[in-house]
Amino acid sequence: MNRDDILRKIQKCLALAKSGVAAEAAAALRQAQALMREHGLSDLEVSAAQALELPVPAGATVPTRHEARLAGVVADSFGCEVVLQASSGFFGSHSTWLLIGCAPAVDVAQYTLQVLLRLMAKARKGHIKDNLRRCGPKSKTARADVFCQGWVQAVGHLVSRVERTDEQEAAVLAYMQLKHPGLEQFTPRARHVKHQQHAWADHAAGVRAGSDVQLHRGVGADAAPLMLGHGG
């Protein structure tokens, strides 16, 4: 058996250890402990094995404030942690959002963030086309960012929250301790609008656009939500 097979077997034993039949529970717990000793696995490793991380490409090496906020909103809504992983290679630097949680919530979180990032980019493009065509490049980018901040604020109220169980909480925290120790905070990219009245107008437009996003649940308790764009 490889390591993953061993961990799955241990987890099955630990699940049986919760049995209401005392003898069965004790036997399952002894078997789990024996497997952990035999293969040199700690309680932390066994707990962390119940969590996983799923990637979503970031929009830039240093993401904007509104993108970071959206990633945080989605992660929090589905009982996940989120980490920004930067890397560099032959084709340059790039960053990835890592969503860390337990299935099926982490799968839904990945799907939700991917779709919301696409919807936000589409809404941003539409706002630029309809309202910011006469702006200079720097002003256009800064005002579009403010629009996106309003969009994220509105969308954040539409995503229902999934609470982690105590077991999932322990699994995610163990995973973070093992895989992502010593994390450092990063400062998202922020651009500022010179004229406050423009910022208010763009933010309000973003809130209106974000409020039109429709999130529909799929069939079944574990199904991913189906994103159907904007209402009309």
PDB file of C-alpha atoms in Angstrom:
ATOM      1  CA  MET A   1       0.000   0.000   0.000  1.00  0.00           C
ATOM      2  CA  ASN A   2       1.153   3.532  -0.715  1.00  0.00           C
ATOM      3  CA  ARG A   3       0.869   6.380   1.785  1.00  0.00           C
ATOM      4  CA  ASP A   4      -2.554   7.524   0.579  1.00  0.00           C
ATOM      5  CA  ASP A   5      -3.941   3.987   0.855  1.00  0.00           C
ATOM      6  CA  ILE A   6      -2.599   3.711   4.390  1.00  0.00           C
ATOM      7  CA  LEU A   7      -4.119   7.047   5.383  1.00  0.00           C
ATOM      8  CA  ARG A   8      -7.491   6.049   3.929  1.00  0.00           C
ATOM      9  CA  LYS A   9      -7.371   2.777   5.869  1.00  0.00           C
ATOM     10  CA  ILE A  10      -6.545   4.630   9.080  1.00  0.00           C
ATOM     11  CA  GLN A  11      -9.412   7.055   8.483  1.00  0.00           C
ATOM     12  CA  LYS A  12     -11.820   4.150   7.993  1.00  0.00           C
ATOM     13  CA  CYS A  13     -10.637   2.657  11.268  1.00  0.00           C
ATOM     14  CA  LEU A  14     -11.112   5.977  13.037  1.00  0.00           C
ATOM     15  CA  ALA A  15     -14.622   6.234  11.607  1.00  0.00           C
ATOM     16  CA  LEU A  16     -15.398   2.747  12.955  1.00  0.00           C
ATOM     17  CA  ALA A  17     -13.939   3.822  16.286  1.00  0.00           C
ATOM     18  CA  LYS A  18     -16.983   6.080  16.672  1.00  0.00           C
ATOM     19  CA  SER A  19     -19.248   3.041  16.669  1.00  0.00           C
ATOM     20  CA  GLY A  20     -21.761   2.691  19.463  1.00  0.00           C
ATOM     21  CA  VAL A  21     -20.565  -0.887  19.980  1.00  0.00           C
ATOM     22  CA  ALA A  22     -17.767  -0.570  22.521  1.00  0.00           C
ATOM     23  CA  ALA A  23     -15.817  -3.667  21.477  1.00  0.00           C
ATOM     24  CA  GLU A  24     -15.950  -2.751  17.785  1.00  0.00           C
ATOM     25  CA  ALA A  25     -14.907   0.827  18.496  1.00  0.00           C
ATOM     26  CA  ALA A  26     -11.973  -0.244  20.667  1.00  0.00           C
ATOM     27  CA  ALA A  27     -10.738  -2.750  18.067  1.00  0.00           C
ATOM     28  CA  ALA A  28     -10.919  -0.160  15.286  1.00  0.00           C
ATOM     29  CA  LEU A  29      -9.036   2.401  17.364  1.00  0.00           C
ATOM     30  CA  ARG A  30      -6.296  -0.132  18.193  1.00  0.00           C
ATOM     31  CA  GLN A  31      -5.933  -0.982  14.509  1.00  0.00           C
ATOM     32  CA  ALA A  32      -5.659   2.694  13.569  1.00  0.00           C
ATOM     33  CA  GLN A  33      -3.011   3.282  16.224  1.00  0.00           C
ATOM     34  CA  ALA A  34      -1.069   0.208  15.135  1.00  0.00           C
ATOM     35  CA  LEU A  35      -1.050   1.366  11.510  1.00  0.00           C
ATOM     36  CA  MET A  36       0.114   4.823  12.545  1.00  0.00           C
ATOM     37  CA  ARG A  37       2.998   3.373  14.579  1.00  0.00           C
ATOM     38  CA  GLU A  38       3.960   0.936  11.826  1.00  0.00           C
ATOM     39  CA  HIS A  39       4.155   3.620   9.167  1.00  0.00           C
ATOM     40  CA  GLY A  40       5.417   6.474  11.339  1.00  0.00           C
ATOM     41  CA  LEU A  41       2.361   8.677  10.880  1.00  0.00           C
ATOM     42  CA  SER A  42       1.444  11.383  13.377  1.00  0.00           C
ATOM     43  CA  ASP A  43      -2.011  12.451  14.503  1.00  0.00           C
ATOM     44  CA  LEU A  44      -1.432  15.702  12.609  1.00  0.00           C
ATOM     45  CA  GLU A  45      -0.721  13.874   9.338  1.00  0.00           C
ATOM     46  CA  VAL A  46      -3.785  11.666   9.699  1.00  0.00           C
ATOM     47  CA  SER A  47      -6.023  14.631  10.432  1.00  0.00           C
ATOM     48  CA  ALA A  48      -4.554  16.702   7.563  1.00  0.00           C
ATOM     49  CA  ALA A  49      -5.210  13.880   5.093  1.00  0.00           C
ATOM     50  CA  GLN A  50      -8.913  14.716   5.205  1.00  0.00           C
ATOM     51  CA  ALA A  51      -8.244  18.139   3.655  1.00  0.00           C
ATOM     52  CA  LEU A  52      -6.999  19.074   0.202  1.00  0.00           C
ATOM     53  CA  GLU A  53      -6.048  22.144  -1.794  1.00  0.00           C
ATOM     54  CA  LEU A  54      -7.419  23.138  -5.186  1.00  0.00           C
ATOM     55  CA  PRO A  55      -5.928  25.855  -7.430  1.00  0.00           C
ATOM     56  CA  VAL A  56      -7.483  28.835  -9.179  1.00  0.00           C
ATOM     57  CA  PRO A  57      -5.226  31.039 -11.357  1.00  0.00           C
ATOM     58  CA  ALA A  58      -4.859  34.589 -10.054  1.00  0.00           C
ATOM     59  CA  GLY A  59      -5.295  37.546 -12.379  1.00  0.00           C
ATOM     60  CA  ALA A  60      -1.775  38.856 -11.759  1.00  0.00           C
ATOM     61  CA  THR A  61       1.407  38.048  -9.868  1.00  0.00           C
ATOM     62  CA  VAL A  62       0.286  40.615  -7.288  1.00  0.00           C
ATOM     63  CA  PRO A  63      -3.537  40.504  -7.427  1.00  0.00           C
ATOM     64  CA  THR A  64      -5.702  43.544  -6.955  1.00  0.00           C
ATOM     65  CA  ARG A  65      -7.466  44.325  -3.707  1.00  0.00           C
ATOM     66  CA  HIS A  66     -10.888  43.397  -5.117  1.00  0.00           C
ATOM     67  CA  GLU A  67      -9.647  40.033  -6.420  1.00  0.00           C
ATOM     68  CA  ALA A  68      -8.071  39.222  -3.052  1.00  0.00           C
ATOM     69  CA  ARG A  69     -11.326  40.207  -1.359  1.00  0.00           C
ATOM     70  CA  LEU A  70     -13.331  37.952  -3.686  1.00  0.00           C
ATOM     71  CA  ALA A  71     -11.019  34.998  -3.048  1.00  0.00           C
ATOM     72  CA  GLY A  72     -11.389  35.559   0.691  1.00  0.00           C
ATOM     73  CA  VAL A  73     -15.183  35.845   0.515  1.00  0.00           C
ATOM     74  CA  VAL A  74     -15.513  32.590  -1.426  1.00  0.00           C
ATOM     75  CA  ALA A  75     -13.074  30.720   0.825  1.00  0.00           C
ATOM     76  CA  ASP A  76     -14.812  31.918   3.980  1.00  0.00           C
ATOM     77  CA  SER A  77     -18.256  31.090   2.592  1.00  0.00           C
ATOM     78  CA  PHE A  78     -17.308  27.465   1.952  1.00  0.00           C
ATOM     79  CA  GLY A  79     -15.321  26.839   5.135  1.00  0.00           C
ATOM     80  CA  CYS A  80     -11.939  27.013   3.393  1.00  0.00           C
ATOM     81  CA  GLU A  81      -8.638  28.768   3.880  1.00  0.00           C
ATOM     82  CA  VAL A  82      -7.042  30.604   0.953  1.00  0.00           C
ATOM     83  CA  VAL A  83      -3.340  31.036   0.198  1.00  0.00           C
ATOM     84  CA  LEU A  84      -1.704  33.009  -2.613  1.00  0.00           C
ATOM     85  CA  GLN A  85       1.148  30.980  -4.096  1.00  0.00           C
ATOM     86  CA  ALA A  86       3.603  32.874  -6.294  1.00  0.00           C
ATOM     87  CA  SER A  87       5.955  31.075  -8.639  1.00  0.00           C
ATOM     88  CA  SER A  88       8.268  31.890 -11.524  1.00  0.00           C
ATOM     89  CA  GLY A  89       9.429  29.960 -14.550  1.00  0.00           C
ATOM     90  CA  PHE A  90      10.587  30.223 -18.144  1.00  0.00           C
ATOM     91  CA  PHE A  91       7.468  32.166 -19.155  1.00  0.00           C
ATOM     92  CA  GLY A  92       7.654  34.601 -16.239  1.00  0.00           C
ATOM     93  CA  SER A  93       6.052  34.959 -12.835  1.00  0.00           C
ATOM     94  CA  HIS A  94       2.483  34.063 -11.958  1.00  0.00           C
ATOM     95  CA  SER A  95       0.354  33.470  -8.892  1.00  0.00           C
ATOM     96  CA  THR A  96      -2.305  30.952  -7.945  1.00  0.00           C
ATOM     97  CA  TRP A  97      -5.029  31.016  -5.323  1.00  0.00           C
ATOM     98  CA  LEU A  98      -5.017  27.783  -3.314  1.00  0.00           C
ATOM     99  CA  LEU A  99      -8.321  26.924  -1.684  1.00  0.00           C
ATOM    100  CA  ILE A 100      -7.815  24.554   1.245  1.00  0.00           C
ATOM    101  CA  GLY A 101     -10.730  22.650   2.722  1.00  0.00           C
ATOM    102  CA  CYS A 102     -12.651  19.393   2.830  1.00  0.00           C
ATOM    103  CA  ALA A 103     -14.722  17.838   0.052  1.00  0.00           C
ATOM    104  CA  PRO A 104     -17.259  18.589  -1.259  1.00  0.00           C
ATOM    105  CA  ALA A 105     -17.166  22.205  -0.039  1.00  0.00           C
ATOM    106  CA  VAL A 106     -13.669  22.901  -1.393  1.00  0.00           C
ATOM    107  CA  ASP A 107     -14.684  21.635  -4.847  1.00  0.00           C
ATOM    108  CA  VAL A 108     -17.669  23.978  -4.851  1.00  0.00           C
ATOM    109  CA  ALA A 109     -15.447  26.837  -3.644  1.00  0.00           C
ATOM    110  CA  GLN A 110     -13.028  26.279  -6.546  1.00  0.00           C
ATOM    111  CA  TYR A 111     -15.870  26.244  -9.063  1.00  0.00           C
ATOM    112  CA  THR A 112     -17.499  29.319  -7.534  1.00  0.00           C
ATOM    113  CA  LEU A 113     -14.302  31.390  -7.506  1.00  0.00           C
ATOM    114  CA  GLN A 114     -13.484  30.461 -11.106  1.00  0.00           C
ATOM    115  CA  VAL A 115     -16.920  31.530 -12.330  1.00  0.00           C
ATOM    116  CA  LEU A 116     -17.133  34.677 -10.224  1.00  0.00           C
ATOM    117  CA  LEU A 117     -13.726  35.824 -11.485  1.00  0.00           C
ATOM    118  CA  ARG A 118     -14.974  35.424 -15.051  1.00  0.00           C
ATOM    119  CA  LEU A 119     -18.222  37.260 -14.289  1.00  0.00           C
ATOM    120  CA  MET A 120     -16.332  40.087 -12.581  1.00  0.00           C
ATOM    121  CA  ALA A 121     -13.991  40.477 -15.565  1.00  0.00           C
ATOM    122  CA  LYS A 122     -16.989  40.605 -17.908  1.00  0.00           C
ATOM    123  CA  ALA A 123     -18.778  43.196 -15.743  1.00  0.00           C
ATOM    124  CA  ARG A 124     -15.584  45.274 -15.520  1.00  0.00           C
ATOM    125  CA  LYS A 125     -15.181  45.237 -19.298  1.00  0.00           C
ATOM    126  CA  GLY A 126     -18.793  46.321 -19.750  1.00  0.00           C
ATOM    127  CA  HIS A 127     -18.408  49.204 -17.268  1.00  0.00           C
ATOM    128  CA  ILE A 128     -15.296  50.444 -19.058  1.00  0.00           C
ATOM    129  CA  LYS A 129     -17.044  50.286 -22.420  1.00  0.00           C
ATOM    130  CA  ASP A 130     -20.205  52.021 -21.234  1.00  0.00           C
ATOM    131  CA  ASN A 131     -18.810  54.610 -18.831  1.00  0.00           C
ATOM    132  CA  LEU A 132     -15.032  55.036 -18.993  1.00  0.00           C
ATOM    133  CA  ARG A 133     -14.127  55.237 -22.675  1.00  0.00           C
ATOM    134  CA  ARG A 134     -13.069  58.886 -22.433  1.00  0.00           C
ATOM    135  CA  CYS A 135     -10.807  58.362 -19.416  1.00  0.00           C
ATOM    136  CA  GLY A 136      -7.038  58.191 -19.629  1.00  0.00           C
ATOM    137  CA  PRO A 137      -5.437  54.747 -19.131  1.00  0.00           C
ATOM    138  CA  LYS A 138      -4.499  55.227 -15.451  1.00  0.00           C
ATOM    139  CA  SER A 139      -7.820  56.776 -14.476  1.00  0.00           C
ATOM    140  CA  LYS A 140      -9.743  54.123 -16.413  1.00  0.00           C
ATOM    141  CA  THR A 141      -7.938  51.291 -14.609  1.00  0.00           C
ATOM    142  CA  ALA A 142      -8.330  52.879 -11.168  1.00  0.00           C
ATOM    143  CA  ARG A 143     -12.039  53.605 -11.661  1.00  0.00           C
ATOM    144  CA  ALA A 144     -12.655  50.094 -13.007  1.00  0.00           C
ATOM    145  CA  ASP A 145     -11.004  48.748  -9.841  1.00  0.00           C
ATOM    146  CA  VAL A 146     -13.428  50.753  -7.693  1.00  0.00           C
ATOM    147  CA  PHE A 147     -16.308  49.350  -9.756  1.00  0.00           C
ATOM    148  CA  CYS A 148     -15.019  45.836  -9.015  1.00  0.00           C
ATOM    149  CA  GLN A 149     -14.795  46.603  -5.299  1.00  0.00           C
ATOM    150  CA  GLY A 150     -18.495  47.454  -5.319  1.00  0.00           C
ATOM    151  CA  TRP A 151     -19.234  44.349  -7.377  1.00  0.00           C
ATOM    152  CA  VAL A 152     -17.460  42.092  -4.862  1.00  0.00           C
ATOM    153  CA  GLN A 153     -19.230  43.782  -1.951  1.00  0.00           C
ATOM    154  CA  ALA A 154     -22.620  42.977  -3.496  1.00  0.00           C
ATOM    155  CA  VAL A 155     -21.741  39.421  -4.539  1.00  0.00           C
ATOM    156  CA  GLY A 156     -20.424  38.666  -1.052  1.00  0.00           C
ATOM    157  CA  HIS A 157     -23.980  38.927   0.283  1.00  0.00           C
ATOM    158  CA  LEU A 158     -25.259  36.395  -2.272  1.00  0.00           C
ATOM    159  CA  VAL A 159     -22.979  33.455  -1.395  1.00  0.00           C
ATOM    160  CA  SER A 160     -24.458  31.384   1.439  1.00  0.00           C
ATOM    161  CA  ARG A 161     -22.092  30.272   4.180  1.00  0.00           C
ATOM    162  CA  VAL A 162     -21.139  26.625   4.815  1.00  0.00           C
ATOM    163  CA  GLU A 163     -19.883  25.997   8.351  1.00  0.00           C
ATOM    164  CA  ARG A 164     -17.018  23.577   8.992  1.00  0.00           C
ATOM    165  CA  THR A 165     -17.598  20.723  11.415  1.00  0.00           C
ATOM    166  CA  ASP A 166     -15.161  20.334  14.308  1.00  0.00           C
ATOM    167  CA  GLU A 167     -13.519  17.440  12.445  1.00  0.00           C
ATOM    168  CA  GLN A 168     -13.141  19.493   9.264  1.00  0.00           C
ATOM    169  CA  GLU A 169     -11.806  22.408  11.276  1.00  0.00           C
ATOM    170  CA  ALA A 170      -9.107  20.173  12.761  1.00  0.00           C
ATOM    171  CA  ALA A 171      -8.278  18.724   9.321  1.00  0.00           C
ATOM    172  CA  VAL A 172      -7.868  22.114   7.657  1.00  0.00           C
ATOM    173  CA  LEU A 173      -5.787  23.544  10.496  1.00  0.00           C
ATOM    174  CA  ALA A 174      -3.579  20.428  10.488  1.00  0.00           C
ATOM    175  CA  TYR A 175      -3.130  20.720   6.713  1.00  0.00           C
ATOM    176  CA  MET A 176      -2.161  24.385   7.017  1.00  0.00           C
ATOM    177  CA  GLN A 177       0.343  23.561   9.748  1.00  0.00           C
ATOM    178  CA  LEU A 178       1.947  20.799   7.700  1.00  0.00           C
ATOM    179  CA  LYS A 179       1.836  22.251   4.189  1.00  0.00           C
ATOM    180  CA  HIS A 180       1.843  26.016   4.667  1.00  0.00           C
ATOM    181  CA  PRO A 181       3.714  26.921   7.859  1.00  0.00           C
ATOM    182  CA  GLY A 182       5.110  30.397   8.361  1.00  0.00           C
ATOM    183  CA  LEU A 183       2.894  32.177   5.852  1.00  0.00           C
ATOM    184  CA  GLU A 184       3.506  35.858   5.208  1.00  0.00           C
ATOM    185  CA  GLN A 185       0.817  38.396   4.441  1.00  0.00           C
ATOM    186  CA  PHE A 186       0.934  40.114   1.069  1.00  0.00           C
ATOM    187  CA  THR A 187      -0.274  43.584   0.153  1.00  0.00           C
ATOM    188  CA  PRO A 188      -2.784  43.547  -2.720  1.00  0.00           C
ATOM    189  CA  ARG A 189      -2.328  46.024  -5.528  1.00  0.00           C
ATOM    190  CA  ALA A 190      -4.413  49.164  -4.998  1.00  0.00           C
ATOM    191  CA  ARG A 191      -4.991  52.071  -7.373  1.00  0.00           C
ATOM    192  CA  HIS A 192      -6.602  55.321  -6.250  1.00  0.00           C
ATOM    193  CA  VAL A 193      -9.137  57.513  -8.033  1.00  0.00           C
ATOM    194  CA  LYS A 194      -8.340  61.234  -7.949  1.00  0.00           C
ATOM    195  CA  HIS A 195     -11.908  62.532  -7.860  1.00  0.00           C
ATOM    196  CA  GLN A 196     -14.042  61.156  -5.040  1.00  0.00           C
ATOM    197  CA  GLN A 197     -17.317  61.738  -6.876  1.00  0.00           C
ATOM    198  CA  HIS A 198     -16.113  59.414  -9.636  1.00  0.00           C
ATOM    199  CA  ALA A 199     -15.177  56.781  -7.055  1.00  0.00           C
ATOM    200  CA  TRP A 200     -18.653  56.944  -5.486  1.00  0.00           C
ATOM    201  CA  ALA A 201     -20.344  56.616  -8.869  1.00  0.00           C
ATOM    202  CA  ASP A 202     -18.171  53.689  -9.971  1.00  0.00           C
ATOM    203  CA  HIS A 203     -18.569  51.890  -6.655  1.00  0.00           C
ATOM    204  CA  ALA A 204     -22.348  52.305  -6.779  1.00  0.00           C
ATOM    205  CA  ALA A 205     -22.396  50.980 -10.346  1.00  0.00           C
ATOM    206  CA  GLY A 206     -20.408  47.957  -9.188  1.00  0.00           C
ATOM    207  CA  VAL A 207     -22.847  47.275  -6.358  1.00  0.00           C
ATOM    208  CA  ARG A 208     -25.764  47.424  -8.783  1.00  0.00           C
ATOM    209  CA  ALA A 209     -24.061  45.078 -11.248  1.00  0.00           C
ATOM    210  CA  GLY A 210     -23.007  42.648  -8.526  1.00  0.00           C
ATOM    211  CA  SER A 211     -26.523  42.574  -7.109  1.00  0.00           C
ATOM    212  CA  ASP A 212     -27.767  41.238 -10.451  1.00  0.00           C
ATOM    213  CA  VAL A 213     -25.558  38.138 -10.312  1.00  0.00           C
ATOM    214  CA  GLN A 214     -27.660  34.999  -9.920  1.00  0.00           C
ATOM    215  CA  LEU A 215     -26.381  31.987  -8.024  1.00  0.00           C
ATOM    216  CA  HIS A 216     -28.478  28.851  -8.383  1.00  0.00           C
ATOM    217  CA  ARG A 217     -27.828  25.583  -6.586  1.00  0.00           C
ATOM    218  CA  GLY A 218     -27.540  22.421  -8.648  1.00  0.00           C
ATOM    219  CA  VAL A 219     -29.473  19.243  -7.984  1.00  0.00           C
ATOM    220  CA  GLY A 220     -28.461  17.398  -4.812  1.00  0.00           C
ATOM    221  CA  ALA A 221     -26.994  18.545  -1.535  1.00  0.00           C
ATOM    222  CA  ASP A 222     -23.399  18.268  -2.739  1.00  0.00           C
ATOM    223  CA  ALA A 223     -23.938  19.769  -6.196  1.00  0.00           C
ATOM    224  CA  ALA A 224     -22.029  22.877  -7.241  1.00  0.00           C
ATOM    225  CA  PRO A 225     -23.996  26.085  -7.650  1.00  0.00           C
ATOM    226  CA  LEU A 226     -24.789  26.967 -11.252  1.00  0.00           C
ATOM    227  CA  MET A 227     -23.807  30.520 -12.156  1.00  0.00           C
ATOM    228  CA  LEU A 228     -26.187  32.034 -14.687  1.00  0.00           C
ATOM    229  CA  GLY A 229     -24.599  35.431 -15.192  1.00  0.00           C
ATOM    230  CA  HIS A 230     -26.708  38.506 -14.677  1.00  0.00           C
ATOM    231  CA  GLY A 231     -30.411  38.822 -14.264  1.00  0.00           C
ATOM    232  CA  GLY A 232     -32.393  40.937 -16.628  1.00  0.00           C
TER     233      GLY A 232
END
